[in-house]
DNA sequence: ATGGCTGCAAAGTGTTTGCAGCGAT
DNA sequence: ATCGCTGCAAACACTTTGCAGCCAT
């Protein structure tokens, strides 16, 4: 059973939601899915499909990139993963927060992503939409800048280059 | 000379900026560029490269899609056009507003794009960035919803389907 | 006549899909 | 024994690039 995973503490709800989704849709629990989800949760930050694939292969698992994409899409269908596109072309994926929407601060130097919520901004967005006669459904707010802490920023950048 | 265009009133500054850029970079003023810019300015809303190409061909001009892309990239290098990506995959282009940044309201039904500025939101963004120790450089805010005026929304949708 | 520009086709991205065989139920 | 799942390669959609000839300067 997928329920007997040993990794990714704190994400029991995620595994349970996945189990439920698979069961309801008569889908199967495979080794590949288990591994992909495990790695995804352990990284637990905004990863793209190829990065995830690379890390999984790096530990000796022979899983195809297509399967990574298929699994991420399945997790999105299950509503427990969300897709974002910060820099053009590449999508990154994150665990969906069950308690609502958040926006992102992205460091353009080191790639650090910080999630934040700000009710004040959201309220002003609703006002703007109303002003222009639009029924606001969703929004996307990304703030781009650079880390004030240059030391840790540089470290992250180097770590990324080294792979 | 490109200066002697008869179309796109109100965009003299755009043509002048383009002339200046071409001159400074020892680039040439060609028929194709003239036509592409003319169509782009006349559409004067958020178009993607293929849509622009389609409209230009529809009026009998034999210009390649690659040239459309190359010209749009040139206009971006010149700083008078900006690229946006609302719905994934496709980039849309708009005339850069010389007087600063603006954000977008997008109708997910008819594709209508409304530009707006809101200093209050921008100020709160700066506060958020500071709070998380990020030097804010730029941001991207897109509000997605549907038109309250369903009639004109439907009209735009139908017009789009008819081509 | 020089050297940038064009159209075409080919190559490049990131992502999806068809298929034959594999594996979970 | 089903029937979903996987890896692979091919297909996709959007964009860029190499090339031989064209055209603005």
Tab-separated table of C-alpha atoms (C1' of nucleotides) in Angstrom:
chain	number	residue	atom	x	y	z
A	1	UNK	CA	0.000	0.000	0.000
A	2	UNK	CA	1.102	3.498	-0.658
A	3	UNK	CA	0.025	4.373	2.856
A	4	UNK	CA	3.108	2.631	4.238
A	5	UNK	CA	5.610	5.170	3.036
A	6	UNK	CA	8.366	6.079	5.431
A	7	UNK	CA	9.454	9.396	3.983
A	8	UNK	CA	8.191	12.943	3.757
A	9	UNK	CA	6.898	13.431	7.281
A	10	UNK	CA	4.121	15.978	7.532
A	11	UNK	CA	2.697	15.038	4.174
A	12	UNK	CA	0.460	12.217	5.332
A	13	UNK	CA	-2.520	14.229	4.085
A	14	UNK	CA	-0.942	14.366	0.630
A	15	UNK	CA	-0.461	10.613	0.400
A	16	UNK	CA	-3.967	10.040	1.702
A	17	UNK	CA	-5.500	12.421	-0.796
A	18	UNK	CA	-3.571	10.653	-3.539
A	19	UNK	CA	-4.725	7.217	-2.372
A	20	UNK	CA	-8.302	8.420	-2.326
A	21	UNK	CA	-8.033	9.894	-5.810
A	22	UNK	CA	-6.480	6.743	-7.262
A	23	UNK	CA	-9.100	4.568	-5.644
A	24	UNK	CA	-12.021	6.667	-6.817
A	25	UNK	CA	-10.742	6.772	-10.370
A	26	UNK	CA	-9.735	3.127	-10.433
A	27	UNK	CA	-6.140	4.008	-11.069
A	28	UNK	CA	-3.156	2.039	-9.895
A	29	UNK	CA	-0.521	2.612	-7.291
A	30	UNK	CA	2.786	1.942	-8.944
A	31	UNK	CA	6.382	1.973	-7.860
A	32	UNK	CA	7.115	4.862	-10.205
A	33	UNK	CA	4.367	7.032	-8.794
A	34	UNK	CA	5.504	6.288	-5.276
A	35	UNK	CA	9.076	7.280	-6.095
A	36	UNK	CA	8.109	10.418	-7.993
A	37	UNK	CA	5.817	11.658	-5.229
A	38	UNK	CA	8.398	10.848	-2.601
A	39	UNK	CA	11.092	12.865	-4.372
A	40	UNK	CA	8.695	15.670	-5.150
A	41	UNK	CA	7.666	16.051	-1.521
A	42	UNK	CA	11.216	15.807	-0.248
A	43	UNK	CA	12.337	18.595	-2.559
A	44	UNK	CA	9.276	20.492	-1.406
A	45	UNK	CA	9.965	23.633	-3.366
A	46	UNK	CA	9.237	24.824	-6.846
A	47	UNK	CA	10.733	22.198	-9.182
A	48	UNK	CA	10.340	21.698	-12.885
A	49	UNK	CA	9.785	18.298	-14.457
A	50	UNK	CA	13.290	17.897	-15.811
A	51	UNK	CA	14.943	18.812	-12.530
A	52	UNK	CA	12.788	16.273	-10.743
A	53	UNK	CA	13.632	13.704	-13.391
A	54	UNK	CA	17.326	14.433	-13.072
A	55	UNK	CA	17.310	13.998	-9.314
A	56	UNK	CA	15.376	10.743	-9.496
A	57	UNK	CA	17.763	9.329	-12.091
A	58	UNK	CA	20.701	10.535	-10.011
A	59	UNK	CA	19.663	8.089	-7.325
A	60	UNK	CA	19.514	5.229	-9.753
A	61	UNK	CA	15.827	5.009	-10.599
A	62	UNK	CA	15.098	4.415	-14.277
A	63	UNK	CA	11.953	6.450	-14.741
A	64	UNK	CA	11.118	8.149	-18.037
A	65	UNK	CA	10.542	11.873	-18.305
A	66	UNK	CA	7.113	11.205	-19.779
A	67	UNK	CA	6.123	9.404	-16.615
A	68	UNK	CA	7.209	12.395	-14.555
A	69	UNK	CA	4.947	14.622	-16.620
A	70	UNK	CA	2.082	12.157	-16.475
A	71	UNK	CA	2.386	11.845	-12.712
A	72	UNK	CA	2.557	15.595	-12.167
A	73	UNK	CA	-0.524	16.006	-14.335
A	74	UNK	CA	-2.282	13.337	-12.323
A	75	UNK	CA	-1.416	15.133	-9.092
A	76	UNK	CA	-2.812	18.319	-10.566
A	77	UNK	CA	-6.009	16.547	-11.560
A	78	UNK	CA	-6.196	15.319	-7.991
A	79	UNK	CA	-5.938	18.936	-6.908
A	80	UNK	CA	-2.913	18.435	-4.673
A	81	UNK	CA	-0.286	19.980	-6.946
A	82	UNK	CA	-0.244	23.300	-8.773
A	83	UNK	CA	1.642	24.478	-11.830
A	84	UNK	CA	3.333	27.878	-12.105
A	85	UNK	CA	5.353	29.545	-14.816
A	86	UNK	CA	7.767	32.180	-13.610
A	87	UNK	CA	10.426	32.435	-16.255
A	88	UNK	CA	9.132	31.785	-19.699
A	89	UNK	CA	8.928	28.342	-21.153
A	90	UNK	CA	9.458	26.251	-18.060
A	91	UNK	CA	6.685	25.216	-15.673
A	92	UNK	CA	7.419	24.601	-12.019
A	93	UNK	CA	5.259	22.599	-9.667
A	94	UNK	CA	4.362	23.042	-6.018
A	95	UNK	CA	2.246	21.283	-3.420
A	96	UNK	CA	-1.167	22.916	-3.458
A	97	UNK	CA	-1.851	24.675	-0.187
A	98	UNK	CA	-5.215	23.435	1.073
A	99	UNK	CA	-5.812	26.713	2.876
A	100	UNK	CA	-6.080	28.983	-0.091
A	101	UNK	CA	-4.202	31.167	-2.512
A	102	UNK	CA	-0.755	32.621	-2.183
A	103	UNK	CA	1.574	34.657	-4.358
A	104	UNK	CA	5.304	34.502	-5.008
A	105	UNK	CA	8.475	36.436	-4.530
A	106	UNK	CA	11.202	35.173	-6.852
A	107	UNK	CA	14.908	35.977	-6.736
A	108	UNK	CA	16.074	36.324	-10.319
A	109	UNK	CA	19.662	35.565	-9.284
A	110	UNK	CA	19.424	32.372	-7.264
A	111	UNK	CA	15.918	31.181	-8.089
A	112	UNK	CA	14.705	31.295	-4.478
A	113	UNK	CA	10.911	31.290	-4.298
A	114	UNK	CA	9.103	32.702	-1.262
A	115	UNK	CA	5.367	32.273	-0.889
A	116	UNK	CA	3.325	35.001	0.732
A	117	UNK	CA	-0.231	36.007	1.362
A	118	UNK	CA	-1.475	39.552	1.608
A	119	UNK	CA	-5.132	40.226	2.143
A	120	UNK	CA	-4.693	43.937	1.538
A	121	UNK	CA	-3.415	43.366	-1.988
A	122	UNK	CA	-6.171	40.877	-2.704
A	123	UNK	CA	-8.805	43.318	-1.572
A	124	UNK	CA	-7.454	46.024	-3.844
A	125	UNK	CA	-7.471	43.574	-6.720
A	126	UNK	CA	-11.139	42.909	-6.144
A	127	UNK	CA	-11.764	46.649	-6.190
A	128	UNK	CA	-9.897	47.047	-9.486
A	129	UNK	CA	-11.823	44.208	-11.100
A	130	UNK	CA	-15.109	45.698	-9.983
A	131	UNK	CA	-14.089	49.093	-11.320
A	132	UNK	CA	-13.525	47.577	-14.775
A	133	UNK	CA	-16.666	45.414	-14.675
A	134	UNK	CA	-14.900	42.079	-14.503
A	135	UNK	CA	-16.016	39.180	-12.298
A	136	UNK	CA	-12.688	38.328	-10.734
A	137	UNK	CA	-11.984	34.599	-10.721
A	138	UNK	CA	-8.277	34.168	-10.101
A	139	UNK	CA	-5.078	36.128	-10.285
A	140	UNK	CA	-1.364	35.715	-10.577
A	141	UNK	CA	1.051	37.970	-8.770
A	142	UNK	CA	4.779	37.424	-8.965
A	143	UNK	CA	7.321	39.823	-7.502
A	144	UNK	CA	10.812	39.600	-8.991
A	145	UNK	CA	13.923	40.927	-7.331
A	146	UNK	CA	17.187	39.937	-5.720
A	147	UNK	CA	18.041	38.681	-2.241
A	148	UNK	CA	19.299	41.306	0.179
A	149	UNK	CA	21.370	38.552	1.794
A	150	UNK	CA	23.906	38.224	-0.990
A	151	UNK	CA	25.909	35.535	0.737
A	152	UNK	CA	23.183	32.911	0.913
A	153	UNK	CA	21.985	34.012	-2.542
A	154	UNK	CA	25.407	33.222	-3.981
A	155	UNK	CA	25.502	29.892	-2.175
A	156	UNK	CA	22.201	28.844	-3.690
A	157	UNK	CA	23.411	29.871	-7.120
A	158	UNK	CA	26.584	27.814	-6.801
A	159	UNK	CA	24.730	24.822	-5.484
A	160	UNK	CA	22.461	25.019	-8.514
A	161	UNK	CA	25.376	25.114	-10.935
A	162	UNK	CA	27.090	22.179	-9.306
A	163	UNK	CA	23.812	20.265	-9.786
B	1	UNK	CA	11.799	56.721	-45.648
B	2	UNK	CA	9.858	55.025	-42.957
B	3	UNK	CA	8.927	58.428	-41.608
B	4	UNK	CA	6.477	58.916	-44.452
B	5	UNK	CA	3.941	56.404	-43.265
B	6	UNK	CA	0.305	57.384	-43.540
B	7	UNK	CA	-1.227	54.986	-41.057
B	8	UNK	CA	-1.427	54.496	-37.325
B	9	UNK	CA	-2.052	58.084	-36.233
B	10	UNK	CA	-0.833	58.837	-32.742
B	11	UNK	CA	2.131	56.524	-33.081
B	12	UNK	CA	4.563	58.962	-34.621
B	13	UNK	CA	6.762	58.524	-31.559
B	14	UNK	CA	6.877	54.778	-32.201
B	15	UNK	CA	8.004	55.149	-35.804
B	16	UNK	CA	10.560	57.753	-34.785
B	17	UNK	CA	11.969	55.558	-32.034
B	18	UNK	CA	12.200	52.718	-34.526
B	19	UNK	CA	13.963	54.900	-37.112
B	20	UNK	CA	16.443	56.015	-34.495
B	21	UNK	CA	17.120	52.474	-33.358
B	22	UNK	CA	17.661	51.195	-36.898
B	23	UNK	CA	19.950	54.068	-37.706
B	24	UNK	CA	22.056	53.670	-34.591
B	25	UNK	CA	22.456	49.963	-35.125
B	26	UNK	CA	23.051	50.258	-38.863
B	27	UNK	CA	20.012	48.166	-39.615
B	28	UNK	CA	17.813	48.536	-42.636
B	29	UNK	CA	14.328	49.806	-43.204
B	30	UNK	CA	12.559	47.203	-45.266
B	31	UNK	CA	9.118	46.819	-46.750
B	32	UNK	CA	8.421	43.854	-44.496
B	33	UNK	CA	9.263	45.724	-41.334
B	34	UNK	CA	7.119	48.633	-42.399
B	35	UNK	CA	4.145	46.368	-43.056
B	36	UNK	CA	4.545	44.387	-39.847
B	37	UNK	CA	4.797	47.500	-37.685
B	38	UNK	CA	1.867	49.087	-39.463
B	39	UNK	CA	-0.367	46.075	-38.820
B	40	UNK	CA	0.869	45.704	-35.285
B	41	UNK	CA	0.037	49.295	-34.426
B	42	UNK	CA	-3.329	49.171	-36.131
B	43	UNK	CA	-4.340	46.113	-34.145
B	44	UNK	CA	-3.001	47.903	-31.096
B	45	UNK	CA	-3.953	45.266	-28.597
B	46	UNK	CA	-2.342	42.147	-27.283
B	47	UNK	CA	-1.583	39.983	-30.334
B	48	UNK	CA	0.498	36.867	-30.703
B	49	UNK	CA	2.908	36.335	-33.579
B	50	UNK	CA	0.745	33.880	-35.480
B	51	UNK	CA	-2.357	36.042	-35.276
B	52	UNK	CA	-0.380	38.985	-36.618
B	53	UNK	CA	1.023	36.783	-39.364
B	54	UNK	CA	-2.430	35.538	-40.279
B	55	UNK	CA	-3.840	39.047	-40.564
B	56	UNK	CA	-0.936	40.245	-42.690
B	57	UNK	CA	-1.273	37.299	-45.048
B	58	UNK	CA	-5.027	37.834	-45.174
B	59	UNK	CA	-4.382	41.163	-46.886
B	60	UNK	CA	-2.142	39.567	-49.453
B	61	UNK	CA	1.337	40.240	-48.091
B	62	UNK	CA	3.718	37.299	-48.414
B	63	UNK	CA	5.728	37.639	-45.247
B	64	UNK	CA	7.161	34.636	-43.416
B	65	UNK	CA	6.332	33.852	-39.819
B	66	UNK	CA	10.045	33.913	-38.988
B	67	UNK	CA	10.202	37.528	-40.113
B	68	UNK	CA	7.301	38.395	-37.831
B	69	UNK	CA	9.186	36.923	-34.892
B	70	UNK	CA	12.416	38.600	-35.898
B	71	UNK	CA	10.723	41.962	-36.202
B	72	UNK	CA	8.920	41.641	-32.876
B	73	UNK	CA	12.224	40.745	-31.240
B	74	UNK	CA	13.814	43.761	-32.869
B	75	UNK	CA	11.062	45.996	-31.532
B	76	UNK	CA	11.616	44.542	-28.084
B	77	UNK	CA	15.343	45.190	-28.354
B	78	UNK	CA	14.465	48.734	-29.288
B	79	UNK	CA	12.413	48.902	-26.111
B	80	UNK	CA	9.172	49.900	-27.803
B	81	UNK	CA	7.373	46.559	-27.584
B	82	UNK	CA	6.858	44.234	-24.636
B	83	UNK	CA	6.146	40.538	-24.443
B	84	UNK	CA	3.576	39.001	-22.077
B	85	UNK	CA	2.400	35.476	-21.493
B	86	UNK	CA	-1.097	35.152	-20.112
B	87	UNK	CA	-2.279	31.697	-21.060
B	88	UNK	CA	0.516	29.230	-21.203
B	89	UNK	CA	2.556	28.632	-24.284
B	90	UNK	CA	1.625	31.645	-26.328
B	91	UNK	CA	3.324	35.023	-26.022
B	92	UNK	CA	1.423	38.189	-26.802
B	93	UNK	CA	2.972	41.519	-27.652
B	94	UNK	CA	2.001	45.067	-26.786
B	95	UNK	CA	3.316	48.560	-27.416
B	96	UNK	CA	5.521	49.467	-24.465
B	97	UNK	CA	4.036	52.346	-22.521
B	98	UNK	CA	6.750	54.986	-22.202
B	99	UNK	CA	5.232	56.220	-18.945
B	100	UNK	CA	5.833	53.169	-16.835
B	101	UNK	CA	4.425	49.904	-15.694
B	102	UNK	CA	0.890	48.644	-15.859
B	103	UNK	CA	-0.876	45.400	-15.045
B	104	UNK	CA	-3.613	43.434	-16.780
B	105	UNK	CA	-7.179	42.296	-16.382
B	106	UNK	CA	-7.915	39.402	-18.712
B	107	UNK	CA	-11.310	37.945	-19.577
B	108	UNK	CA	-10.877	34.188	-19.810
B	109	UNK	CA	-13.977	33.907	-22.012
B	110	UNK	CA	-13.410	36.445	-24.783
B	111	UNK	CA	-9.724	37.256	-24.367
B	112	UNK	CA	-10.309	40.955	-23.694
B	113	UNK	CA	-7.278	42.569	-22.078
B	114	UNK	CA	-7.617	45.723	-19.991
B	115	UNK	CA	-4.551	47.568	-18.772
B	116	UNK	CA	-4.616	49.286	-15.410
B	117	UNK	CA	-2.339	51.016	-12.966
B	118	UNK	CA	-2.796	51.030	-9.220
B	119	UNK	CA	-0.290	52.780	-7.045
B	120	UNK	CA	-1.823	51.353	-3.881
B	121	UNK	CA	-1.141	47.797	-4.985
B	122	UNK	CA	2.379	48.668	-6.059
B	123	UNK	CA	3.118	50.225	-2.707
B	124	UNK	CA	1.937	47.144	-0.871
B	125	UNK	CA	4.122	45.015	-3.122
B	126	UNK	CA	7.135	47.072	-2.144
B	127	UNK	CA	6.245	46.556	1.508
B	128	UNK	CA	5.963	42.784	1.024
B	129	UNK	CA	9.322	42.609	-0.740
B	130	UNK	CA	10.976	44.575	2.034
B	131	UNK	CA	9.408	42.335	4.651
B	132	UNK	CA	10.998	39.288	2.988
B	133	UNK	CA	14.357	40.994	2.360
B	134	UNK	CA	14.103	41.125	-1.399
B	135	UNK	CA	15.180	44.101	-3.513
B	136	UNK	CA	12.104	44.406	-5.701
B	137	UNK	CA	12.942	44.864	-9.361
B	138	UNK	CA	9.793	44.102	-11.325
B	139	UNK	CA	6.506	42.340	-10.930
B	140	UNK	CA	3.754	40.740	-12.891
B	141	UNK	CA	0.130	40.991	-11.860
B	142	UNK	CA	-2.633	39.499	-13.966
B	143	UNK	CA	-6.253	39.395	-12.854
B	144	UNK	CA	-8.379	36.759	-14.567
B	145	UNK	CA	-12.153	36.825	-14.689
B	146	UNK	CA	-15.128	37.241	-16.968
B	147	UNK	CA	-16.828	40.295	-18.430
B	148	UNK	CA	-19.902	41.511	-16.560
B	149	UNK	CA	-21.216	42.712	-19.920
B	150	UNK	CA	-21.978	39.287	-21.344
B	151	UNK	CA	-23.337	40.619	-24.601
B	152	UNK	CA	-20.163	42.289	-25.812
B	153	UNK	CA	-18.139	39.437	-24.347
B	154	UNK	CA	-20.035	36.974	-26.528
B	155	UNK	CA	-19.604	39.207	-29.563
B	156	UNK	CA	-15.857	39.275	-29.119
B	157	UNK	CA	-15.779	35.527	-28.740
B	158	UNK	CA	-17.732	35.005	-31.951
B	159	UNK	CA	-15.623	37.483	-33.847
B	160	UNK	CA	-12.553	35.574	-32.753
B	161	UNK	CA	-13.953	32.244	-33.946
B	162	UNK	CA	-14.923	33.654	-37.332
B	163	UNK	CA	-11.311	34.841	-37.657
C	1	DA	C1'	29.040	45.981	-54.069
C	2	DT	C1'	28.533	45.329	-49.413
C	3	DG	C1'	26.210	43.399	-45.836
C	4	DG	C1'	21.888	43.245	-43.637
C	5	DC	C1'	17.267	40.952	-44.621
C	6	DT	C1'	14.030	37.465	-46.219
C	7	DG	C1'	11.605	32.982	-46.916
C	8	DC	C1'	12.072	28.483	-46.352
C	9	DA	C1'	13.040	24.513	-43.986
C	10	DA	C1'	15.342	22.505	-40.318
C	11	DA	C1'	16.521	22.582	-35.564
C	12	DG	C1'	15.301	23.621	-30.723
C	13	DT	C1'	12.401	23.918	-26.550
C	14	DG	C1'	9.193	21.997	-23.228
C	15	DT	C1'	5.351	18.924	-23.113
C	16	DT	C1'	2.102	15.323	-24.786
C	17	DT	C1'	0.783	11.040	-27.068
C	18	DG	C1'	0.735	6.296	-29.606
C	19	DC	C1'	2.176	1.941	-28.974
C	20	DA	C1'	3.693	-2.665	-27.518
C	21	DG	C1'	4.804	-4.881	-23.605
C	22	DC	C1'	4.784	-4.876	-18.377
C	23	DG	C1'	2.712	-5.071	-13.957
C	24	DA	C1'	-0.971	-4.060	-10.328
C	25	DT	C1'	-5.384	-5.540	-9.141
D	1	DA	C1'	-6.802	-12.064	-17.038
D	2	DT	C1'	-7.936	-7.630	-17.233
D	3	DC	C1'	-6.732	-3.022	-18.109
D	4	DG	C1'	-4.020	0.658	-16.449
D	5	DC	C1'	0.924	2.003	-16.621
D	6	DT	C1'	5.578	2.497	-18.455
D	7	DG	C1'	9.500	3.691	-21.542
D	8	DC	C1'	10.556	4.905	-25.812
D	9	DA	C1'	10.208	7.545	-29.763
D	10	DA	C1'	7.512	10.330	-32.417
D	11	DA	C1'	4.415	14.135	-32.487
D	12	DC	C1'	3.263	18.775	-30.934
D	13	DA	C1'	3.171	23.881	-30.528
D	14	DC	C1'	5.809	27.805	-30.344
D	15	DT	C1'	10.057	30.034	-31.418
D	16	DT	C1'	14.757	30.413	-33.253
D	17	DT	C1'	18.392	29.612	-36.618
D	18	DG	C1'	21.229	28.313	-40.985
D	19	DC	C1'	21.423	29.243	-45.535
D	20	DA	C1'	21.323	30.974	-50.341
D	21	DG	C1'	19.684	34.580	-52.684
D	22	DC	C1'	17.582	39.397	-52.440
D	23	DC	C1'	17.469	44.252	-51.670
D	24	DA	C1'	18.434	48.681	-49.165
D	25	DT	C1'	22.195	51.479	-48.601
